[in-house]
mmCIF file of C-alpha atoms in Angstrom:
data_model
loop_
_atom_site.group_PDB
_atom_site.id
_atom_site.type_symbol
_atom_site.label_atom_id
_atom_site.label_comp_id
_atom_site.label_asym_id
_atom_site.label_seq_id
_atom_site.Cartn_x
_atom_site.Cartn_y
_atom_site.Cartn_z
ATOM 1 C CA UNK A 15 30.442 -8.850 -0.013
ATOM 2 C CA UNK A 16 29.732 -7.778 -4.011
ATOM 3 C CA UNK A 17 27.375 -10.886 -4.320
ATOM 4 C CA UNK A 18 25.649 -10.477 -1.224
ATOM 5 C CA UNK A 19 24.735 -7.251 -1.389
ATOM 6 C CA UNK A 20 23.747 -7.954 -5.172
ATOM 7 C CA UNK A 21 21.112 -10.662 -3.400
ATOM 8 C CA UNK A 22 19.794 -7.457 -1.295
ATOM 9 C CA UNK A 23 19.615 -5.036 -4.219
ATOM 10 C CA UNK A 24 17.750 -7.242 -6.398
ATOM 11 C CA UNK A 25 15.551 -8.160 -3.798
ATOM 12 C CA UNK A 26 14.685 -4.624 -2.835
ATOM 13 C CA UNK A 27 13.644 -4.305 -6.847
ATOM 14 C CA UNK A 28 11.366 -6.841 -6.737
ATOM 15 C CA UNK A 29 9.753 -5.566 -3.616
ATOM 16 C CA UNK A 30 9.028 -2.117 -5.280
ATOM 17 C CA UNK A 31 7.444 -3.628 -8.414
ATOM 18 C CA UNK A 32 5.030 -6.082 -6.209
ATOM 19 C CA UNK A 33 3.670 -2.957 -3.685
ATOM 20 C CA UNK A 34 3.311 -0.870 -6.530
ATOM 21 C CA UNK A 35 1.449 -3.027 -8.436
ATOM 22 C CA UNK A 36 -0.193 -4.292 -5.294
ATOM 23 C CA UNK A 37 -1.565 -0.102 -4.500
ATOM 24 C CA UNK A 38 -3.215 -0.459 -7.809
ATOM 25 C CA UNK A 39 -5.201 -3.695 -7.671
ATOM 26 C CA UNK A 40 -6.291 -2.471 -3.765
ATOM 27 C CA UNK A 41 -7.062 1.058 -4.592
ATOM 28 C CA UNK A 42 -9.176 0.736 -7.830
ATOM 29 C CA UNK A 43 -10.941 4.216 -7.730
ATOM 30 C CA UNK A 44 -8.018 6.176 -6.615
ATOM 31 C CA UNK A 45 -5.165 4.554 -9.075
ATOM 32 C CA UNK A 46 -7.811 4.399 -12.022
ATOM 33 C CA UNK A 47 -6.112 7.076 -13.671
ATOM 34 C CA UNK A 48 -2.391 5.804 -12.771
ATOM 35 C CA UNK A 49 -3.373 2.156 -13.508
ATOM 36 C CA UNK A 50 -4.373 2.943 -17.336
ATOM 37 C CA UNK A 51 -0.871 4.767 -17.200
ATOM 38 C CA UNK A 52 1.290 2.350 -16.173
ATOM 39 C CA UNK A 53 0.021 -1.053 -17.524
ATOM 40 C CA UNK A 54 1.234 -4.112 -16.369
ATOM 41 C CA UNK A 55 3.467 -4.491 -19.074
ATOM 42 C CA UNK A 56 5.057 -0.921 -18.477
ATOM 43 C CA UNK A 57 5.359 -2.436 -14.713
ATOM 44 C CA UNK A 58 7.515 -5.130 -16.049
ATOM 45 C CA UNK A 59 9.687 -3.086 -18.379
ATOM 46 C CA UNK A 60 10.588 -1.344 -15.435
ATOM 47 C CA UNK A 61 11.687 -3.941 -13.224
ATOM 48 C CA UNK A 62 13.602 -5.417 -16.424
ATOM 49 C CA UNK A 63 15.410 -2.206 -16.259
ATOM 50 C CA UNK A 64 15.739 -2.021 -12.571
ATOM 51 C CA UNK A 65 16.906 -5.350 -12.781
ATOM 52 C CA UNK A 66 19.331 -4.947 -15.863
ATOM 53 C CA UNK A 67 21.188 -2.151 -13.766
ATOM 54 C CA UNK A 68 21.652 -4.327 -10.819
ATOM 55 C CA UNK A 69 22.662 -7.193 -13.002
ATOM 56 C CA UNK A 70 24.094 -6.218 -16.060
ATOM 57 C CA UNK A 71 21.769 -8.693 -17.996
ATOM 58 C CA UNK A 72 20.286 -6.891 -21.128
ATOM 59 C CA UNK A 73 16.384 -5.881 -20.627
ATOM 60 C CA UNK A 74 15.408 -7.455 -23.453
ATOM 61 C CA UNK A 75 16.892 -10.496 -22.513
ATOM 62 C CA UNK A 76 15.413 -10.570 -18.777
ATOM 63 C CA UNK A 77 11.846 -9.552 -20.158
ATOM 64 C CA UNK A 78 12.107 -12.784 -22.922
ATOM 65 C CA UNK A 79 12.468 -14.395 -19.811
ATOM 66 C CA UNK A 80 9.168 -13.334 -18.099
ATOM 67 C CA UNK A 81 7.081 -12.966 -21.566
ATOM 68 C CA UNK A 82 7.845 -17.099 -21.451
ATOM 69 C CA UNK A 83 6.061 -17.383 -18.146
ATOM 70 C CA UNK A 84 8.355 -17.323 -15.605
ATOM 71 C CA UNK A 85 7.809 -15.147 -12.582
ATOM 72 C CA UNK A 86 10.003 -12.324 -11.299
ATOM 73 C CA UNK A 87 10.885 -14.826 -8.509
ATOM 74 C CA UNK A 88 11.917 -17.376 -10.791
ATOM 75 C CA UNK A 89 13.911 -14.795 -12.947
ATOM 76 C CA UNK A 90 15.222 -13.578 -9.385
ATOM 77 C CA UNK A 91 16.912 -16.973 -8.589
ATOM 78 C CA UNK A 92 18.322 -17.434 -12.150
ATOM 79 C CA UNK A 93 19.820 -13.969 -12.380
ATOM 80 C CA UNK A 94 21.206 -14.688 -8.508
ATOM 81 C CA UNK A 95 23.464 -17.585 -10.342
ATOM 82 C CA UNK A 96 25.050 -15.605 -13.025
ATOM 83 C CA UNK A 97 28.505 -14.176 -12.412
ATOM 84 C CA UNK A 98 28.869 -10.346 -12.356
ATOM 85 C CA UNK A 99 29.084 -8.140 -15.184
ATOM 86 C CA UNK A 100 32.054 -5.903 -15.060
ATOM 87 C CA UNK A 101 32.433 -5.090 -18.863
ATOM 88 C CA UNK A 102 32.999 -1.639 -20.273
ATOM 89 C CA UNK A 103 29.246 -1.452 -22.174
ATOM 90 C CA UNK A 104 27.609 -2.963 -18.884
ATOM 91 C CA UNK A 105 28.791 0.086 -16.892
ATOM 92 C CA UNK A 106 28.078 2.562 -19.478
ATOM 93 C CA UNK A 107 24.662 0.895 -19.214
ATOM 94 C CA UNK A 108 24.419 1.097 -15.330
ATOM 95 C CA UNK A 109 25.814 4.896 -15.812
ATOM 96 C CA UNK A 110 23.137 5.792 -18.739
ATOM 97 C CA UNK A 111 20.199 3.969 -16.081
ATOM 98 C CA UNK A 112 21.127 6.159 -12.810
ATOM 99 C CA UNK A 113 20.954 9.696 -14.727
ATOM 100 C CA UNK A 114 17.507 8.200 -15.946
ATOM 101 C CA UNK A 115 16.300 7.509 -12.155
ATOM 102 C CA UNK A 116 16.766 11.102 -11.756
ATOM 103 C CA UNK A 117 20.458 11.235 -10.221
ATOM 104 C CA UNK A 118 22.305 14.039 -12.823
ATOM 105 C CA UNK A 119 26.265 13.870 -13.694
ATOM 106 C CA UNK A 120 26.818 15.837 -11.183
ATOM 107 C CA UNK A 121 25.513 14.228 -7.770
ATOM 108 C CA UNK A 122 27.222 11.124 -9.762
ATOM 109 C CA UNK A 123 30.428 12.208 -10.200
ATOM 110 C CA UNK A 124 30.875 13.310 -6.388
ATOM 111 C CA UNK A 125 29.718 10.337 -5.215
ATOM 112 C CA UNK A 126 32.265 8.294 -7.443
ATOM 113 C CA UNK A 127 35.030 10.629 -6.331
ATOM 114 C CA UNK A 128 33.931 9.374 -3.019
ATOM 115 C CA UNK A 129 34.817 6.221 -3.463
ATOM 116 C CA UNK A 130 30.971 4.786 -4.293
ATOM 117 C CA UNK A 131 30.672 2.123 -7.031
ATOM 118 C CA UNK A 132 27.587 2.350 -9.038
ATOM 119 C CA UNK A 133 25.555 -0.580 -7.593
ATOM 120 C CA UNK A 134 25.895 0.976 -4.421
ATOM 121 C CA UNK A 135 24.289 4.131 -5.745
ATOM 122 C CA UNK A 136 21.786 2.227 -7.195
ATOM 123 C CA UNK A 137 21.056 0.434 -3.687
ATOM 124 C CA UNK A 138 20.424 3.734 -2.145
ATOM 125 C CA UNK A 139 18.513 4.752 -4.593
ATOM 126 C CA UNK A 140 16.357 2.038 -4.846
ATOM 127 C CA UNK A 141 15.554 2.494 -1.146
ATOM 128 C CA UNK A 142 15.316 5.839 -1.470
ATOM 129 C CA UNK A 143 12.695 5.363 -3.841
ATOM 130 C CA UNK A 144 11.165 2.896 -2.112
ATOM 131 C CA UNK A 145 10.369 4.940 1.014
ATOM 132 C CA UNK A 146 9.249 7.659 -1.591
ATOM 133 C CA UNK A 147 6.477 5.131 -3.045
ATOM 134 C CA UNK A 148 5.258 4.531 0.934
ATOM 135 C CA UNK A 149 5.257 7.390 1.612
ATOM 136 C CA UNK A 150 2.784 8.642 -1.503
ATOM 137 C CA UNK A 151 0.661 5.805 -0.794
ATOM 138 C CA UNK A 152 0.277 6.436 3.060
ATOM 139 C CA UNK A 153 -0.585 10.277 2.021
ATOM 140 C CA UNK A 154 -3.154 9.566 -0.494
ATOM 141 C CA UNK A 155 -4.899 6.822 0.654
ATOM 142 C CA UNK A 156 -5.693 8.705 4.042
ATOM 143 C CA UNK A 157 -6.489 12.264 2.440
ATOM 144 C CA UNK A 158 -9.898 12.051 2.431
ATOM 145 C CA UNK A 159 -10.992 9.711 4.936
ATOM 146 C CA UNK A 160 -8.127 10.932 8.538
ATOM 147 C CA UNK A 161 -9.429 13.881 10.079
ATOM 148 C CA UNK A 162 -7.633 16.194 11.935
ATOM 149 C CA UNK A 163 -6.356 15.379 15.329
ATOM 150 C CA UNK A 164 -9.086 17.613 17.334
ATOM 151 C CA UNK A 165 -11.789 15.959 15.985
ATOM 152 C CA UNK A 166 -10.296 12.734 16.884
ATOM 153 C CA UNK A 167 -11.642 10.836 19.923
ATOM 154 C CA UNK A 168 -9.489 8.189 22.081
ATOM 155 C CA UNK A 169 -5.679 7.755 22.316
ATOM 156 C CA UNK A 170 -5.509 5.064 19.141
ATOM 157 C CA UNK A 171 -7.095 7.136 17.114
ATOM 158 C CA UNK A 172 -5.001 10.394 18.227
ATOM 159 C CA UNK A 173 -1.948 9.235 18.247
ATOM 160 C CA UNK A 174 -2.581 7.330 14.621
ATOM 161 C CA UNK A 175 -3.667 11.243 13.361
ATOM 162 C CA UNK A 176 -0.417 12.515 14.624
ATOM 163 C CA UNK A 177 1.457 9.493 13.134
ATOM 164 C CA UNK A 178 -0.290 11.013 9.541
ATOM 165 C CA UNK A 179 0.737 14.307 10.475
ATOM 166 C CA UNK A 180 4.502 13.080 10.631
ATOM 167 C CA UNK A 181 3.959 11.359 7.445
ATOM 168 C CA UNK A 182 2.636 14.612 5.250
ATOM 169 C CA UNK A 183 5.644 16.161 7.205
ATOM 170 C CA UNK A 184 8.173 13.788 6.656
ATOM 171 C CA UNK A 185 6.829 13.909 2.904
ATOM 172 C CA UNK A 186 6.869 17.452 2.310
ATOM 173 C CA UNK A 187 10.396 17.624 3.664
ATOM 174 C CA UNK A 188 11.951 14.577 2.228
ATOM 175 C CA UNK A 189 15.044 15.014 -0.858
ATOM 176 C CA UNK A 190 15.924 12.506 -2.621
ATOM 177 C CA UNK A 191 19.534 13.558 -3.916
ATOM 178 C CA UNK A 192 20.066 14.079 0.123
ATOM 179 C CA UNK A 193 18.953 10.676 1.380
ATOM 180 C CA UNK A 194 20.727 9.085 -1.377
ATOM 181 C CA UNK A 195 23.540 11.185 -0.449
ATOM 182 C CA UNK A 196 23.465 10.349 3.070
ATOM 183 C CA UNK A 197 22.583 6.739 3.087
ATOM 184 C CA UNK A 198 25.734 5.955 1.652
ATOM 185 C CA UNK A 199 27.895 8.737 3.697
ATOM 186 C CA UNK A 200 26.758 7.362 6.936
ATOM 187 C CA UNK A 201 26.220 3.751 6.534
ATOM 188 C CA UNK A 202 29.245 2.799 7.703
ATOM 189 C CA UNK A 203 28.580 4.997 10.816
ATOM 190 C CA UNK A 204 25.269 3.597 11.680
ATOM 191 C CA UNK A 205 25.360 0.044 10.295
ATOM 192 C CA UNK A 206 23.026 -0.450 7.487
ATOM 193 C CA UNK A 207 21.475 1.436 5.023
ATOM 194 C CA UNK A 208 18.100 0.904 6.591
ATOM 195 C CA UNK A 209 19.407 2.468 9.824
ATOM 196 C CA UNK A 210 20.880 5.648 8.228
ATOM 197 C CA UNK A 211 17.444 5.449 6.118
ATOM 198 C CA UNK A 212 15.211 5.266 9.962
ATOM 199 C CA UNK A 213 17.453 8.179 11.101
ATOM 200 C CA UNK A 214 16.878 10.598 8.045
ATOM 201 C CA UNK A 215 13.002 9.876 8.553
ATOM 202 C CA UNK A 216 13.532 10.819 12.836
ATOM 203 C CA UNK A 217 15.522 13.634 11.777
ATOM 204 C CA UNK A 218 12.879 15.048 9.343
ATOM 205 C CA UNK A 219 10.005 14.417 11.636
ATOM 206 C CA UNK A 220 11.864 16.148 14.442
ATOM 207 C CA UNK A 221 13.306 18.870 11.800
ATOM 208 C CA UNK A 222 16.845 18.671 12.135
ATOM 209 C CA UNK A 223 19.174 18.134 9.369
ATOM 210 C CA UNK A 224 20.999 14.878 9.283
ATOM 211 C CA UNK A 225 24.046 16.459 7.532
ATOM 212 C CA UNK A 226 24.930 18.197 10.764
ATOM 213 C CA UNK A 227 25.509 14.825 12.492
ATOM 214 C CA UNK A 228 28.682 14.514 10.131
ATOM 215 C CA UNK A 229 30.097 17.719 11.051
ATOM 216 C CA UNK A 230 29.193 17.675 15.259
ATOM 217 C CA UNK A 231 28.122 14.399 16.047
ATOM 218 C CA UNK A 232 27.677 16.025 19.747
ATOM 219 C CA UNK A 233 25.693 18.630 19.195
ATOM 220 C CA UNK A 234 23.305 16.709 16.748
ATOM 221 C CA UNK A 235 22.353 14.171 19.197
ATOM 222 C CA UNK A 236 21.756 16.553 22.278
ATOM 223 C CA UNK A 237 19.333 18.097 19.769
ATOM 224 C CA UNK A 238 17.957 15.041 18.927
ATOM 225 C CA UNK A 239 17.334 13.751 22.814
ATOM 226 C CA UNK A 240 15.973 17.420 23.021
ATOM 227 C CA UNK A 241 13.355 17.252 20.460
ATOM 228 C CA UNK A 242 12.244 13.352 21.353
ATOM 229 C CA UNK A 243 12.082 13.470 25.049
ATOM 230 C CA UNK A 244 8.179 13.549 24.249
ATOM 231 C CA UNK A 245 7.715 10.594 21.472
ATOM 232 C CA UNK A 246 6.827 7.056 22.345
ATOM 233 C CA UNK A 247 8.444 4.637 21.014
ATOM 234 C CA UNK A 248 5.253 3.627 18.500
ATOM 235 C CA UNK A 249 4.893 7.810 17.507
ATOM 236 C CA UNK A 250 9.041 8.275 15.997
ATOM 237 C CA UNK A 251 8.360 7.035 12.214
ATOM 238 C CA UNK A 252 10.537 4.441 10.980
ATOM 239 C CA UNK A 253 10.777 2.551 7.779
ATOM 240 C CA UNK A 254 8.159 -0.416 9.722
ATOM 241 C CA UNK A 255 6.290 1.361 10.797
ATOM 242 C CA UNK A 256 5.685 2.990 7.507
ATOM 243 C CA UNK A 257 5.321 -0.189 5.896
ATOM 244 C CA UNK A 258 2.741 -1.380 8.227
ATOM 245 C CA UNK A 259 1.155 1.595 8.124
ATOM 246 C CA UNK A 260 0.711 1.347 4.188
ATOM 247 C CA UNK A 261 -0.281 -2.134 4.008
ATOM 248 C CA UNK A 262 -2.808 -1.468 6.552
ATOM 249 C CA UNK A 263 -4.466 0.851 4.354
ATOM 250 C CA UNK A 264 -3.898 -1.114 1.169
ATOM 251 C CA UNK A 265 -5.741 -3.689 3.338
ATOM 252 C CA UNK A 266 -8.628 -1.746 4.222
ATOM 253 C CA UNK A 267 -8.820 -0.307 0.582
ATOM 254 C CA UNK A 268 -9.591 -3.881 -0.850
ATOM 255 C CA UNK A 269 -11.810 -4.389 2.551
ATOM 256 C CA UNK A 270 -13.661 -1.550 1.397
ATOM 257 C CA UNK A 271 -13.828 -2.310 -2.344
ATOM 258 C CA UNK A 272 -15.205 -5.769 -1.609
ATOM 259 C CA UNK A 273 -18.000 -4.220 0.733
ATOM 260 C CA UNK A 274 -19.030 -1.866 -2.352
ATOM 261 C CA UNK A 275 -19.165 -4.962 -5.017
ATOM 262 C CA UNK A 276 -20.892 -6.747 -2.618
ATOM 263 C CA UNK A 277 -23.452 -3.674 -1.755
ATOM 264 C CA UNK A 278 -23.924 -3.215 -5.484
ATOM 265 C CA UNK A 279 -24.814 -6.965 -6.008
ATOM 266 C CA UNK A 280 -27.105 -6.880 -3.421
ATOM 267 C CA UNK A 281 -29.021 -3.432 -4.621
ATOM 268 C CA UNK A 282 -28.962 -5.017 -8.054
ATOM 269 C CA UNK A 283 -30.723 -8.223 -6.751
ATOM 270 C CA UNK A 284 -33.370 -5.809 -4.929
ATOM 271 C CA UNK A 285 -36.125 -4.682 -6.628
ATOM 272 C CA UNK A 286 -36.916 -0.932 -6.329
ATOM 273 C CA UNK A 287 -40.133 0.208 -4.582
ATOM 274 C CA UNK A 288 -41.819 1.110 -7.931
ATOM 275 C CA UNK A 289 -40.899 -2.241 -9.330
ATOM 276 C CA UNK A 290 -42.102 -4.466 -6.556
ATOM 277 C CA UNK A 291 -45.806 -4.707 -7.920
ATOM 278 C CA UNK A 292 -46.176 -8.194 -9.730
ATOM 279 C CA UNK A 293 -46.710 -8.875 -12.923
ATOM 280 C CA UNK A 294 -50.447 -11.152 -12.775
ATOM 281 C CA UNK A 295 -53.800 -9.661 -12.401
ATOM 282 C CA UNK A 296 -54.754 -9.048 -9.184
ATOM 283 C CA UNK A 297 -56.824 -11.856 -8.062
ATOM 284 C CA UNK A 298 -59.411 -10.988 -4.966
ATOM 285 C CA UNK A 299 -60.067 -14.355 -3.064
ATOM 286 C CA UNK A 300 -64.086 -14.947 -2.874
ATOM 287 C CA UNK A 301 -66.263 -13.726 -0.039
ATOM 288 C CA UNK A 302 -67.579 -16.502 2.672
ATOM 289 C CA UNK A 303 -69.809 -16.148 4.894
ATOM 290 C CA UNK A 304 -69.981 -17.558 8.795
ATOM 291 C CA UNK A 305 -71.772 -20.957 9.127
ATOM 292 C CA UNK A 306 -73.650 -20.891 12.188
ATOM 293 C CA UNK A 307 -74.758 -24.085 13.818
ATOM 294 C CA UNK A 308 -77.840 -25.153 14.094
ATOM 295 C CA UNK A 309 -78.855 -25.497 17.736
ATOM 296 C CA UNK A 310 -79.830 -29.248 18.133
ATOM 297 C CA UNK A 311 -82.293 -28.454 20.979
ATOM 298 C CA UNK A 312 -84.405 -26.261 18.098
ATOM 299 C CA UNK A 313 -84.255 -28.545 15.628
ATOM 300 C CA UNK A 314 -85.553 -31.272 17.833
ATOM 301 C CA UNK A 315 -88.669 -29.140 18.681
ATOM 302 C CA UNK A 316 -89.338 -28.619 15.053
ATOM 303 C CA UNK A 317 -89.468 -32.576 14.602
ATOM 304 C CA UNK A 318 -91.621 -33.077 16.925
ATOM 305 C CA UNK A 319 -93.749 -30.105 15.914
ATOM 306 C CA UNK A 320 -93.674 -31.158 12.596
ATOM 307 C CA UNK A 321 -95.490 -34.562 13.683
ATOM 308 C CA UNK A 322 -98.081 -32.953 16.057
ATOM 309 C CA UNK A 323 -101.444 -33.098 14.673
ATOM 310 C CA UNK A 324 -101.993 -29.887 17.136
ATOM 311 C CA UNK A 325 -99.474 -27.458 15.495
ATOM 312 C CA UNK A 326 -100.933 -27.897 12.454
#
């Protein structure tokens, strides 16, 4: 069960590092800013880390291991093969690297007392901040180009503005300590992590509080049927769809980006009105004039006039 879900959790890692350095290659003009932040290098350190945690190989050790050319895939498999570290320093490590993702010694210490080991935590939270990263990219990559649903024509195109209007929603609304918090309270209840994960995004699109289905299980899903009696199955927001909906976008950024390079090439290659005159003197091709030909009756008249003593 431990090494299993330590396949899952290192997985989930890897996937984080690729889309996010994936939204920066796709989204050139947007990341600029973000992309001379966080260099590739900075990427890397941070998957190291990620990976460290999950592990309990030392970063410095996992990042000699990609600075000799092997890719995160590569270092993925080998780490996969290595028994798990239990050791005292290893969990201080782990410890020191979840107050550093942002969980304090507080929300730690009651989820211990719980009964949740550390890599567990660190699961969550890795999904957690996973659906976070979506979630920014799906907001930012559509402020300036979705309009509002009114001026929206079609049923596609409405019900994709509504699904944006559940995102900024779902967004504004979403906590972190909470999801972590509940992900691991309720996985048991609803199967996976992913599943408690779809049910927090319902339950914020829909704005009911998840915590309520642990206290009245009954009343919480009356509420629920209540408030999604209306939503299709492709409007309630789920962790594909959200997926889908943010590589379509980081698809259609680098769509767009190539159309630019390609529409600056070809105004490059264009010469400008003002710049279209060549180069040589103007040369003005000579004048010629018709040739009319002779009629051969007249010139046969003219012989023989020419020979007749009497039109001399």
């Amino acid at each position: 069960m431990i090494q299993n879900r330590k396949y899952k959790y290192i997985s989930i890692a890897i996937v984080v590092a690729l889309l996010a350095e994936a939204a920066i290659v796709t989204f050139p003009k947007r990341n600029q800013d973000t992309a001379v932040e966080m260099s590739s290098e900075q990427q890397d350190e941070q998957t190291a880390a990620d990976l460290s945690n999950l592990t309990g190989v030392a970063v410095n050790q996992i990042m000699e291991m990609k600075n000799s050319g092997s890719s995160w895939r590569e270092i993925t498999e080998t780490l996969k093969n290595l028994p798990p570290a239990n050791n005292k320093e290893d969990k201080i490590n782990r410890s020191n690297l979840l107050h550093e993702a942002g969980l304090g010694e507080e929300v730690l210490n009651e989820l211990r007392q719980k009964g949740f080991q550390d890599d567990e935590i660190m699961e969550a939270k890795l999904l957690t901040e996973r659906i976070i990263q979506q979630l920014k990219e799906v907001i930012d990559s559509t402020v300036t180009t979705v309009e509002s649903p009114a001026a929206l024509a079609g049923n596609t195109q409405l019900a994709e503005a509504e699904l944006q209007s559940a995102f900024v929603k779902i967004n504004d609304l979403f906590n972190e300590v909470q999801s972590v918090k509940l992900i691991l309270t309720l996985q048991q209840d609803f199967g996976s992590m992913e599943a408690v994960m779809n049910e927090y995004l319902l339950s914020l699109q829909i704005e009911l509080n998840l915590e309520d289905y642990i206290t009245d299980k009954k009343s919480y899903q009356e509420k629920k049927e209540q408030r999604t009696i209306t939503l299709k199955e492709n409007e309630i927001v789920t962790m594909e769809i959200l997926e889908k909906a943010m590589l379509d976008q980081l698809q259609q950024g680098k769509e767009e980006g190539d159309i630019e390079a390609r529409g600056g090439d070809i105004e490059a290659a264009t010469p400008s009105d003002e710049k279209k005159d060549s180069p040589l003197p103007d040369i003005h091709p000579p004048t010629v004039q018709d040739v009319i030909p002779q009629n051969p009756g007249k010139a046969l008249r003219q012989e023989i006039q020419a020979i007749n003593p009497n039109y001399r």
